[in-house]
Amino acid sequence: MSGKSIFTVLLGALLVCLICSPAAYAIGAWSTLADAIWDFEGDQEGTNAGETVSATGDFNNDGYADVAVGAKLYNSGQTRSGIVWVFYGSEDGPAATPSLTIN
């Protein structure tokens, strides 16, 4: 990653449970999911949110590492058209809500 980051591992949680909540986590070194510094839960069930996660580098060029979370079966106007949420990083980790939505 080109930007600063306070997390060590970015984890998609699609297969952690049958109805995954949250769908993605960022955790520091030597941490568990219970100690996650960030998590995200999509707003539709059954979309495969968190199946695809990516540390995007410094997407918005502010010096902090950013995160993208995908949901390939998300319904946004068309059935199962998919969505990607981008979370800009900060000194405290990824933003709590999506900074950018691509669908």
mmCIF file of N, CA, C and O in Angstrom:
data_model
loop_
_atom_site.group_PDB
_atom_site.id
_atom_site.type_symbol
_atom_site.label_atom_id
_atom_site.label_comp_id
_atom_site.label_asym_id
_atom_site.label_seq_id
_atom_site.Cartn_x
_atom_site.Cartn_y
_atom_site.Cartn_z
ATOM 1 N N MET A 1 0.831 -1.174 0.000
ATOM 2 C CA MET A 1 0.000 0.000 0.000
ATOM 3 C C MET A 1 0.871 1.231 0.000
ATOM 4 O O MET A 1 1.895 1.272 0.636
ATOM 5 N N SER A 2 0.424 2.252 -0.680
ATOM 6 C CA SER A 2 1.215 3.461 -0.745
ATOM 7 C C SER A 2 0.943 4.391 0.423
ATOM 8 O O SER A 2 1.776 5.194 0.787
ATOM 9 N N GLY A 3 -0.247 4.317 1.031
ATOM 10 C CA GLY A 3 -0.600 5.216 2.118
ATOM 11 C C GLY A 3 -0.315 4.610 3.466
ATOM 12 O O GLY A 3 -0.067 3.432 3.612
ATOM 13 N N LYS A 4 -0.353 5.472 4.497
ATOM 14 C CA LYS A 4 -0.202 4.996 5.864
ATOM 15 C C LYS A 4 -1.379 4.108 6.209
ATOM 16 O O LYS A 4 -2.480 4.297 5.740
ATOM 17 N N SER A 5 -1.146 3.161 7.074
ATOM 18 C CA SER A 5 -2.229 2.263 7.461
ATOM 19 C C SER A 5 -2.057 1.863 8.903
ATOM 20 O O SER A 5 -0.946 1.637 9.360
ATOM 21 N N ILE A 6 -3.173 1.769 9.634
ATOM 22 C CA ILE A 6 -3.083 1.296 11.012
ATOM 23 C C ILE A 6 -3.535 -0.151 11.124
ATOM 24 O O ILE A 6 -3.523 -0.710 12.188
ATOM 25 N N PHE A 7 -3.937 -0.756 10.003
ATOM 26 C CA PHE A 7 -4.330 -2.154 10.056
ATOM 27 C C PHE A 7 -3.323 -3.017 9.317
ATOM 28 O O PHE A 7 -2.638 -2.588 8.424
ATOM 29 N N THR A 8 -3.240 -4.266 9.737
ATOM 30 C CA THR A 8 -2.314 -5.218 9.165
ATOM 31 C C THR A 8 -3.020 -6.177 8.224
ATOM 32 O O THR A 8 -2.477 -6.569 7.206
ATOM 33 N N VAL A 9 -4.236 -6.560 8.571
ATOM 34 C CA VAL A 9 -4.981 -7.554 7.806
ATOM 35 C C VAL A 9 -6.344 -6.992 7.413
ATOM 36 O O VAL A 9 -7.043 -6.410 8.237
ATOM 37 N N LEU A 10 -6.697 -7.190 6.161
ATOM 38 C CA LEU A 10 -8.033 -6.863 5.675
ATOM 39 C C LEU A 10 -8.692 -8.177 5.336
ATOM 40 O O LEU A 10 -8.159 -8.967 4.564
ATOM 41 N N LEU A 11 -9.846 -8.448 5.929
ATOM 42 C CA LEU A 11 -10.453 -9.765 5.838
ATOM 43 C C LEU A 11 -11.890 -9.668 5.359
ATOM 44 O O LEU A 11 -12.705 -8.974 5.957
ATOM 45 N N GLY A 12 -12.197 -10.357 4.259
ATOM 46 C CA GLY A 12 -13.580 -10.514 3.835
ATOM 47 C C GLY A 12 -14.181 -11.657 4.624
ATOM 48 O O GLY A 12 -13.536 -12.666 4.873
ATOM 49 N N ALA A 13 -15.432 -11.496 5.031
ATOM 50 C CA ALA A 13 -16.021 -12.455 5.955
ATOM 51 C C ALA A 13 -17.199 -13.216 5.365
ATOM 52 O O ALA A 13 -18.070 -13.655 6.092
ATOM 53 N N LEU A 14 -17.245 -13.383 4.073
ATOM 54 C CA LEU A 14 -18.383 -14.031 3.433
ATOM 55 C C LEU A 14 -18.663 -15.411 4.012
ATOM 56 O O LEU A 14 -19.800 -15.763 4.266
ATOM 57 N N LEU A 15 -17.654 -16.195 4.237
ATOM 58 C CA LEU A 15 -17.857 -17.577 4.665
ATOM 59 C C LEU A 15 -17.686 -17.796 6.163
ATOM 60 O O LEU A 15 -17.650 -18.920 6.619
ATOM 61 N N VAL A 16 -17.636 -16.709 6.918
ATOM 62 C CA VAL A 16 -17.502 -16.844 8.365
ATOM 63 C C VAL A 16 -18.803 -17.369 8.970
ATOM 64 O O VAL A 16 -18.807 -18.096 9.936
ATOM 65 N N CYS A 17 -19.926 -17.014 8.364
ATOM 66 C CA CYS A 17 -21.225 -17.466 8.862
ATOM 67 C C CYS A 17 -22.212 -17.506 7.707
ATOM 68 O O CYS A 17 -21.915 -17.041 6.620
ATOM 69 N N LEU A 18 -23.389 -18.039 7.947
ATOM 70 C CA LEU A 18 -24.388 -18.120 6.885
ATOM 71 C C LEU A 18 -24.963 -16.758 6.527
ATOM 72 O O LEU A 18 -25.161 -16.438 5.367
ATOM 73 N N ILE A 19 -25.261 -15.940 7.529
ATOM 74 C CA ILE A 19 -25.688 -14.559 7.284
ATOM 75 C C ILE A 19 -24.611 -13.689 7.904
ATOM 76 O O ILE A 19 -24.622 -13.417 9.090
ATOM 77 N N CYS A 20 -23.651 -13.300 7.091
ATOM 78 C CA CYS A 20 -22.468 -12.617 7.609
ATOM 79 C C CYS A 20 -22.771 -11.194 8.004
ATOM 80 O O CYS A 20 -23.322 -10.426 7.251
ATOM 81 N N SER A 21 -22.375 -10.877 9.184
ATOM 82 C CA SER A 21 -22.568 -9.547 9.713
ATOM 83 C C SER A 21 -21.483 -9.336 10.755
ATOM 84 O O SER A 21 -21.480 -10.007 11.768
ATOM 85 N N PRO A 22 -20.571 -8.464 10.543
ATOM 86 C CA PRO A 22 -20.262 -7.675 9.356
ATOM 87 C C PRO A 22 -19.670 -8.506 8.218
ATOM 88 O O PRO A 22 -19.319 -9.654 8.399
ATOM 89 N N ALA A 23 -19.519 -7.843 7.073
ATOM 90 C CA ALA A 23 -19.031 -8.513 5.876
ATOM 91 C C ALA A 23 -17.533 -8.352 5.678
ATOM 92 O O ALA A 23 -16.931 -9.083 4.920
ATOM 93 N N ALA A 24 -16.912 -7.364 6.326
ATOM 94 C CA ALA A 24 -15.479 -7.135 6.153
ATOM 95 C C ALA A 24 -14.913 -6.564 7.446
ATOM 96 O O ALA A 24 -15.593 -5.868 8.180
ATOM 97 N N TYR A 25 -13.652 -6.881 7.709
ATOM 98 C CA TYR A 25 -12.963 -6.430 8.902
ATOM 99 C C TYR A 25 -11.565 -5.931 8.550
ATOM 100 O O TYR A 25 -10.943 -6.426 7.619
ATOM 101 N N ALA A 26 -11.059 -4.978 9.324
ATOM 102 C CA ALA A 26 -9.653 -4.615 9.298
ATOM 103 C C ALA A 26 -9.137 -4.816 10.707
ATOM 104 O O ALA A 26 -9.734 -4.323 11.667
ATOM 105 N N ILE A 27 -8.066 -5.556 10.835
ATOM 106 C CA ILE A 27 -7.531 -5.839 12.160
ATOM 107 C C ILE A 27 -6.039 -5.544 12.199
ATOM 108 O O ILE A 27 -5.357 -5.572 11.187
ATOM 109 N N GLY A 28 -5.547 -5.219 13.382
ATOM 110 C CA GLY A 28 -4.132 -4.960 13.571
ATOM 111 C C GLY A 28 -3.373 -6.251 13.814
ATOM 112 O O GLY A 28 -3.948 -7.328 13.923
ATOM 113 N N ALA A 29 -2.065 -6.130 13.895
ATOM 114 C CA ALA A 29 -1.235 -7.304 14.165
ATOM 115 C C ALA A 29 -1.604 -7.897 15.520
ATOM 116 O O ALA A 29 -1.893 -7.183 16.468
ATOM 117 N N TRP A 30 -1.639 -9.222 15.598
ATOM 118 C CA TRP A 30 -1.902 -9.960 16.826
ATOM 119 C C TRP A 30 -3.294 -9.674 17.387
ATOM 120 O O TRP A 30 -3.493 -9.666 18.573
ATOM 121 N N SER A 31 -4.247 -9.411 16.537
ATOM 122 C CA SER A 31 -5.612 -9.138 16.967
ATOM 123 C C SER A 31 -6.543 -10.260 16.524
ATOM 124 O O SER A 31 -6.191 -11.092 15.704
ATOM 125 N N THR A 32 -7.748 -10.250 17.063
ATOM 126 C CA THR A 32 -8.789 -11.175 16.638
ATOM 127 C C THR A 32 -9.932 -10.365 16.040
ATOM 128 O O THR A 32 -9.943 -9.131 16.121
ATOM 129 N N LEU A 33 -10.928 -11.037 15.459
ATOM 130 C CA LEU A 33 -12.075 -10.318 14.904
ATOM 131 C C LEU A 33 -12.793 -9.502 15.969
ATOM 132 O O LEU A 33 -13.339 -8.437 15.689
ATOM 133 N N ALA A 34 -12.778 -9.978 17.198
ATOM 134 C CA ALA A 34 -13.418 -9.237 18.284
ATOM 135 C C ALA A 34 -12.723 -7.899 18.539
ATOM 136 O O ALA A 34 -13.330 -6.972 19.067
ATOM 137 N N ASP A 35 -11.451 -7.805 18.160
ATOM 138 C CA ASP A 35 -10.666 -6.582 18.367
ATOM 139 C C ASP A 35 -10.547 -5.751 17.101
ATOM 140 O O ASP A 35 -9.714 -4.845 17.036
ATOM 141 N N ALA A 36 -11.367 -6.027 16.106
ATOM 142 C CA ALA A 36 -11.251 -5.327 14.819
ATOM 143 C C ALA A 36 -11.315 -3.817 15.014
ATOM 144 O O ALA A 36 -12.126 -3.316 15.797
ATOM 145 N N ILE A 37 -10.456 -3.092 14.299
ATOM 146 C CA ILE A 37 -10.475 -1.633 14.374
ATOM 147 C C ILE A 37 -11.514 -1.044 13.427
ATOM 148 O O ILE A 37 -11.842 0.126 13.508
ATOM 149 N N TRP A 38 -12.042 -1.885 12.543
ATOM 150 C CA TRP A 38 -13.034 -1.429 11.567
ATOM 151 C C TRP A 38 -13.821 -2.625 11.084
ATOM 152 O O TRP A 38 -13.283 -3.722 10.962
ATOM 153 N N ASP A 39 -15.105 -2.414 10.847
ATOM 154 C CA ASP A 39 -15.894 -3.441 10.182
ATOM 155 C C ASP A 39 -16.982 -2.768 9.357
ATOM 156 O O ASP A 39 -17.286 -1.593 9.564
ATOM 157 N N PHE A 40 -17.505 -3.510 8.405
ATOM 158 C CA PHE A 40 -18.539 -2.987 7.518
ATOM 159 C C PHE A 40 -19.561 -4.068 7.251
ATOM 160 O O PHE A 40 -19.219 -5.222 7.020
ATOM 161 N N GLU A 41 -20.830 -3.679 7.271
ATOM 162 C CA GLU A 41 -21.928 -4.579 6.972
ATOM 163 C C GLU A 41 -22.756 -3.944 5.856
ATOM 164 O O GLU A 41 -23.184 -2.800 5.973
ATOM 165 N N GLY A 42 -22.980 -4.667 4.774
ATOM 166 C CA GLY A 42 -23.796 -4.162 3.684
ATOM 167 C C GLY A 42 -25.241 -3.958 4.115
ATOM 168 O O GLY A 42 -25.653 -4.402 5.184
ATOM 169 N N ASP A 43 -26.029 -3.298 3.276
ATOM 170 C CA ASP A 43 -27.411 -2.989 3.637
ATOM 171 C C ASP A 43 -28.433 -3.903 2.965
ATOM 172 O O ASP A 43 -29.630 -3.657 3.046
ATOM 173 N N GLN A 44 -27.975 -4.966 2.291
ATOM 174 C CA GLN A 44 -28.873 -5.964 1.712
ATOM 175 C C GLN A 44 -28.333 -7.352 2.032
ATOM 176 O O GLN A 44 -27.133 -7.592 1.913
ATOM 177 N N GLU A 45 -29.224 -8.258 2.414
ATOM 178 C CA GLU A 45 -28.809 -9.641 2.674
ATOM 179 C C GLU A 45 -28.677 -10.409 1.363
ATOM 180 O O GLU A 45 -29.336 -10.099 0.377
ATOM 181 N N GLY A 46 -27.812 -11.405 1.355
ATOM 182 C CA GLY A 46 -27.676 -12.294 0.205
ATOM 183 C C GLY A 46 -26.968 -11.697 -0.991
ATOM 184 O O GLY A 46 -27.116 -12.171 -2.104
ATOM 185 N N THR A 47 -26.164 -10.668 -0.773
ATOM 186 C CA THR A 47 -25.484 -9.991 -1.889
ATOM 187 C C THR A 47 -24.030 -10.422 -2.057
ATOM 188 O O THR A 47 -23.357 -9.963 -2.960
ATOM 189 N N ASN A 48 -23.547 -11.275 -1.167
ATOM 190 C CA ASN A 48 -22.137 -11.674 -1.126
ATOM 191 C C ASN A 48 -21.223 -10.507 -0.755
ATOM 192 O O ASN A 48 -20.068 -10.452 -1.175
ATOM 193 N N ALA A 49 -21.746 -9.567 0.038
ATOM 194 C CA ALA A 49 -20.916 -8.459 0.521
ATOM 195 C C ALA A 49 -19.743 -9.021 1.304
ATOM 196 O O ALA A 49 -19.902 -9.871 2.156
ATOM 197 N N GLY A 50 -18.562 -8.572 0.990
ATOM 198 C CA GLY A 50 -17.362 -9.035 1.663
ATOM 199 C C GLY A 50 -16.667 -10.193 0.975
ATOM 200 O O GLY A 50 -15.582 -10.584 1.367
ATOM 201 N N GLU A 51 -17.288 -10.762 -0.063
ATOM 202 C CA GLU A 51 -16.613 -11.824 -0.805
ATOM 203 C C GLU A 51 -15.349 -11.272 -1.458
ATOM 204 O O GLU A 51 -14.342 -11.965 -1.564
ATOM 205 N N THR A 52 -15.425 -10.034 -1.868
ATOM 206 C CA THR A 52 -14.277 -9.362 -2.461
ATOM 207 C C THR A 52 -13.938 -8.139 -1.629
ATOM 208 O O THR A 52 -14.787 -7.266 -1.435
ATOM 209 N N VAL A 53 -12.730 -8.098 -1.094
ATOM 210 C CA VAL A 53 -12.225 -6.923 -0.385
ATOM 211 C C VAL A 53 -10.840 -6.613 -0.922
ATOM 212 O O VAL A 53 -10.128 -7.498 -1.385
ATOM 213 N N SER A 54 -10.479 -5.339 -0.877
ATOM 214 C CA SER A 54 -9.174 -4.962 -1.400
ATOM 215 C C SER A 54 -8.638 -3.747 -0.665
ATOM 216 O O SER A 54 -9.376 -2.796 -0.403
ATOM 217 N N ALA A 55 -7.367 -3.803 -0.339
ATOM 218 C CA ALA A 55 -6.665 -2.609 0.093
ATOM 219 C C ALA A 55 -6.274 -1.895 -1.200
ATOM 220 O O ALA A 55 -5.470 -2.402 -1.963
ATOM 221 N N THR A 56 -6.898 -0.775 -1.477
ATOM 222 C CA THR A 56 -6.747 -0.125 -2.783
ATOM 223 C C THR A 56 -5.528 0.765 -2.875
ATOM 224 O O THR A 56 -5.330 1.427 -3.880
ATOM 225 N N GLY A 57 -4.719 0.787 -1.843
ATOM 226 C CA GLY A 57 -3.635 1.761 -1.821
ATOM 227 C C GLY A 57 -4.224 3.096 -1.394
ATOM 228 O O GLY A 57 -5.195 3.157 -0.662
ATOM 229 N N ASP A 58 -3.669 4.166 -1.874
ATOM 230 C CA ASP A 58 -4.148 5.501 -1.528
ATOM 231 C C ASP A 58 -5.022 6.020 -2.667
ATOM 232 O O ASP A 58 -4.591 6.827 -3.487
ATOM 233 N N PHE A 59 -6.245 5.562 -2.736
ATOM 234 C CA PHE A 59 -7.177 5.828 -3.839
ATOM 235 C C PHE A 59 -7.412 7.323 -4.054
ATOM 236 O O PHE A 59 -7.479 7.792 -5.173
ATOM 237 N N ASN A 60 -7.557 8.077 -2.967
ATOM 238 C CA ASN A 60 -7.847 9.506 -3.088
ATOM 239 C C ASN A 60 -6.634 10.396 -2.841
ATOM 240 O O ASN A 60 -6.751 11.612 -2.734
ATOM 241 N N ASN A 61 -5.463 9.797 -2.759
ATOM 242 C CA ASN A 61 -4.193 10.534 -2.698
ATOM 243 C C ASN A 61 -4.092 11.469 -1.490
ATOM 244 O O ASN A 61 -3.570 12.568 -1.594
ATOM 245 N N ASP A 62 -4.573 11.003 -0.316
ATOM 246 C CA ASP A 62 -4.484 11.824 0.886
ATOM 247 C C ASP A 62 -3.420 11.328 1.862
ATOM 248 O O ASP A 62 -3.268 11.867 2.946
ATOM 249 N N GLY A 63 -2.686 10.289 1.474
ATOM 250 C CA GLY A 63 -1.630 9.763 2.328
ATOM 251 C C GLY A 63 -2.052 8.608 3.215
ATOM 252 O O GLY A 63 -1.246 8.106 3.994
ATOM 253 N N TYR A 64 -3.312 8.182 3.133
ATOM 254 C CA TYR A 64 -3.793 7.073 3.943
ATOM 255 C C TYR A 64 -4.310 5.943 3.056
ATOM 256 O O TYR A 64 -4.884 6.177 1.994
ATOM 257 N N ALA A 65 -4.124 4.717 3.516
ATOM 258 C CA ALA A 65 -4.567 3.541 2.768
ATOM 259 C C ALA A 65 -6.094 3.467 2.774
ATOM 260 O O ALA A 65 -6.734 3.718 3.786
ATOM 261 N N ASP A 66 -6.668 3.127 1.647
ATOM 262 C CA ASP A 66 -8.108 3.038 1.479
ATOM 263 C C ASP A 66 -8.523 1.582 1.267
ATOM 264 O O ASP A 66 -7.697 0.731 0.955
ATOM 265 N N VAL A 67 -9.815 1.298 1.429
ATOM 266 C CA VAL A 67 -10.354 -0.055 1.377
ATOM 267 C C VAL A 67 -11.549 -0.095 0.431
ATOM 268 O O VAL A 67 -12.364 0.827 0.423
ATOM 269 N N ALA A 68 -11.662 -1.165 -0.349
ATOM 270 C CA ALA A 68 -12.844 -1.391 -1.189
ATOM 271 C C ALA A 68 -13.485 -2.721 -0.792
ATOM 272 O O ALA A 68 -12.797 -3.701 -0.544
ATOM 273 N N VAL A 69 -14.828 -2.727 -0.737
ATOM 274 C CA VAL A 69 -15.600 -3.927 -0.421
ATOM 275 C C VAL A 69 -16.624 -4.116 -1.524
ATOM 276 O O VAL A 69 -17.353 -3.177 -1.865
ATOM 277 N N GLY A 70 -16.678 -5.314 -2.103
ATOM 278 C CA GLY A 70 -17.616 -5.590 -3.183
ATOM 279 C C GLY A 70 -18.756 -6.491 -2.757
ATOM 280 O O GLY A 70 -18.637 -7.273 -1.814
ATOM 281 N N ALA A 71 -19.871 -6.353 -3.482
ATOM 282 C CA ALA A 71 -21.036 -7.232 -3.301
ATOM 283 C C ALA A 71 -21.588 -7.505 -4.693
ATOM 284 O O ALA A 71 -22.322 -6.699 -5.253
ATOM 285 N N LYS A 72 -21.224 -8.641 -5.264
ATOM 286 C CA LYS A 72 -21.537 -8.902 -6.667
ATOM 287 C C LYS A 72 -23.015 -9.140 -6.939
ATOM 288 O O LYS A 72 -23.471 -9.012 -8.067
ATOM 289 N N LEU A 73 -23.806 -9.477 -5.915
ATOM 290 C CA LEU A 73 -25.228 -9.744 -6.111
ATOM 291 C C LEU A 73 -26.111 -8.603 -5.600
ATOM 292 O O LEU A 73 -27.313 -8.764 -5.444
ATOM 293 N N TYR A 74 -25.538 -7.445 -5.369
ATOM 294 C CA TYR A 74 -26.282 -6.282 -4.863
ATOM 295 C C TYR A 74 -27.275 -5.791 -5.909
ATOM 296 O O TYR A 74 -26.962 -5.738 -7.102
ATOM 297 N N ASN A 75 -28.466 -5.430 -5.461
ATOM 298 C CA ASN A 75 -29.498 -4.902 -6.354
ATOM 299 C C ASN A 75 -29.510 -3.374 -6.262
ATOM 300 O O ASN A 75 -29.925 -2.819 -5.265
ATOM 301 N N SER A 76 -29.051 -2.723 -7.297
ATOM 302 C CA SER A 76 -29.039 -1.259 -7.322
ATOM 303 C C SER A 76 -29.664 -0.779 -8.636
ATOM 304 O O SER A 76 -28.984 -0.292 -9.529
ATOM 305 N N GLY A 77 -30.959 -0.970 -8.731
ATOM 306 C CA GLY A 77 -31.654 -0.576 -9.945
ATOM 307 C C GLY A 77 -31.913 -1.744 -10.871
ATOM 308 O O GLY A 77 -32.945 -1.823 -11.514
ATOM 309 N N GLN A 78 -30.978 -2.635 -10.965
ATOM 310 C CA GLN A 78 -31.126 -3.849 -11.760
ATOM 311 C C GLN A 78 -30.811 -5.044 -10.855
ATOM 312 O O GLN A 78 -29.989 -4.941 -9.959
ATOM 313 N N THR A 79 -31.460 -6.156 -11.104
ATOM 314 C CA THR A 79 -31.252 -7.339 -10.287
ATOM 315 C C THR A 79 -29.809 -7.808 -10.381
ATOM 316 O O THR A 79 -29.279 -7.984 -11.470
ATOM 317 N N ARG A 80 -29.189 -7.951 -9.211
ATOM 318 C CA ARG A 80 -27.814 -8.473 -9.090
ATOM 319 C C ARG A 80 -26.804 -7.726 -9.966
ATOM 320 O O ARG A 80 -25.946 -8.321 -10.597
ATOM 321 N N SER A 81 -26.912 -6.408 -9.975
ATOM 322 C CA SER A 81 -25.979 -5.602 -10.777
ATOM 323 C C SER A 81 -24.646 -5.381 -10.076
ATOM 324 O O SER A 81 -23.664 -5.037 -10.713
ATOM 325 N N GLY A 82 -24.595 -5.575 -8.762
ATOM 326 C CA GLY A 82 -23.349 -5.461 -8.016
ATOM 327 C C GLY A 82 -23.049 -4.044 -7.576
ATOM 328 O O GLY A 82 -23.628 -3.072 -8.073
ATOM 329 N N ILE A 83 -22.125 -3.952 -6.620
ATOM 330 C CA ILE A 83 -21.714 -2.652 -6.085
ATOM 331 C C ILE A 83 -20.319 -2.786 -5.484
ATOM 332 O O ILE A 83 -19.910 -3.872 -5.063
ATOM 333 N N VAL A 84 -19.585 -1.682 -5.453
ATOM 334 C CA VAL A 84 -18.309 -1.597 -4.742
ATOM 335 C C VAL A 84 -18.372 -0.356 -3.860
ATOM 336 O O VAL A 84 -18.716 0.731 -4.332
ATOM 337 N N TRP A 85 -18.093 -0.549 -2.585
ATOM 338 C CA TRP A 85 -18.003 0.564 -1.653
ATOM 339 C C TRP A 85 -16.529 0.849 -1.407
ATOM 340 O O TRP A 85 -15.753 -0.054 -1.107
ATOM 341 N N VAL A 86 -16.128 2.114 -1.507
ATOM 342 C CA VAL A 86 -14.754 2.523 -1.222
ATOM 343 C C VAL A 86 -14.767 3.356 0.052
ATOM 344 O O VAL A 86 -15.580 4.274 0.199
ATOM 345 N N PHE A 87 -13.884 3.005 0.959
ATOM 346 C CA PHE A 87 -13.774 3.691 2.242
ATOM 347 C C PHE A 87 -12.409 4.374 2.291
ATOM 348 O O PHE A 87 -11.378 3.698 2.269
ATOM 349 N N TYR A 88 -12.404 5.691 2.351
ATOM 350 C CA TYR A 88 -11.144 6.415 2.440
ATOM 351 C C TYR A 88 -10.534 6.218 3.825
ATOM 352 O O TYR A 88 -11.238 6.213 4.833
ATOM 353 N N GLY A 89 -9.240 6.049 3.854
ATOM 354 C CA GLY A 89 -8.534 5.866 5.107
ATOM 355 C C GLY A 89 -8.292 7.175 5.820
ATOM 356 O O GLY A 89 -8.425 8.262 5.246
ATOM 357 N N SER A 90 -7.929 7.069 7.089
ATOM 358 C CA SER A 90 -7.590 8.236 7.901
ATOM 359 C C SER A 90 -6.621 7.781 8.980
ATOM 360 O O SER A 90 -6.267 6.605 9.049
ATOM 361 N N GLU A 91 -6.255 8.690 9.830
ATOM 362 C CA GLU A 91 -5.373 8.362 10.947
ATOM 363 C C GLU A 91 -5.996 7.288 11.845
ATOM 364 O O GLU A 91 -5.298 6.508 12.475
ATOM 365 N N ASP A 92 -7.330 7.240 11.874
ATOM 366 C CA ASP A 92 -8.048 6.287 12.724
ATOM 367 C C ASP A 92 -8.457 5.013 12.008
ATOM 368 O O ASP A 92 -9.122 4.162 12.590
ATOM 369 N N GLY A 93 -8.113 4.873 10.729
ATOM 370 C CA GLY A 93 -8.511 3.696 9.955
ATOM 371 C C GLY A 93 -9.514 4.071 8.884
ATOM 372 O O GLY A 93 -9.767 5.244 8.631
ATOM 373 N N PRO A 94 -10.122 3.077 8.237
ATOM 374 C CA PRO A 94 -11.091 3.363 7.176
ATOM 375 C C PRO A 94 -12.310 4.109 7.720
ATOM 376 O O PRO A 94 -12.684 3.961 8.881
ATOM 377 N N ALA A 95 -12.930 4.901 6.833
ATOM 378 C CA ALA A 95 -14.139 5.646 7.200
ATOM 379 C C ALA A 95 -15.231 4.683 7.657
ATOM 380 O O ALA A 95 -15.299 3.534 7.210
ATOM 381 N N ALA A 96 -16.125 5.148 8.526
ATOM 382 C CA ALA A 96 -17.211 4.313 9.033
ATOM 383 C C ALA A 96 -18.275 4.048 7.969
ATOM 384 O O ALA A 96 -18.908 2.995 7.959
ATOM 385 N N THR A 97 -18.475 4.991 7.070
ATOM 386 C CA THR A 97 -19.453 4.839 5.988
ATOM 387 C C THR A 97 -18.720 4.977 4.663
ATOM 388 O O THR A 97 -17.650 5.604 4.589
ATOM 389 N N PRO A 98 -19.261 4.416 3.602
ATOM 390 C CA PRO A 98 -18.576 4.495 2.300
ATOM 391 C C PRO A 98 -18.330 5.937 1.867
ATOM 392 O O PRO A 98 -19.213 6.792 1.974
ATOM 393 N N SER A 99 -17.134 6.193 1.402
ATOM 394 C CA SER A 99 -16.769 7.501 0.883
ATOM 395 C C SER A 99 -17.153 7.631 -0.575
ATOM 396 O O SER A 99 -17.367 8.730 -1.086
ATOM 397 N N LEU A 100 -17.230 6.494 -1.252
ATOM 398 C CA LEU A 100 -17.542 6.451 -2.685
ATOM 399 C C LEU A 100 -18.254 5.133 -2.956
ATOM 400 O O LEU A 100 -17.897 4.103 -2.407
ATOM 401 N N THR A 101 -19.287 5.188 -3.794
ATOM 402 C CA THR A 101 -20.022 3.993 -4.185
ATOM 403 C C THR A 101 -19.968 3.857 -5.699
ATOM 404 O O THR A 101 -20.244 4.816 -6.416
ATOM 405 N N ILE A 102 -19.592 2.672 -6.173
ATOM 406 C CA ILE A 102 -19.514 2.406 -7.603
ATOM 407 C C ILE A 102 -20.475 1.276 -7.909
ATOM 408 O O ILE A 102 -20.362 0.183 -7.364
ATOM 409 N N ASN A 103 -21.469 1.561 -8.773
ATOM 410 C CA ASN A 103 -22.412 0.502 -9.137
ATOM 411 C C ASN A 103 -22.812 0.619 -10.592
ATOM 412 O O ASN A 103 -22.429 1.496 -11.284
#
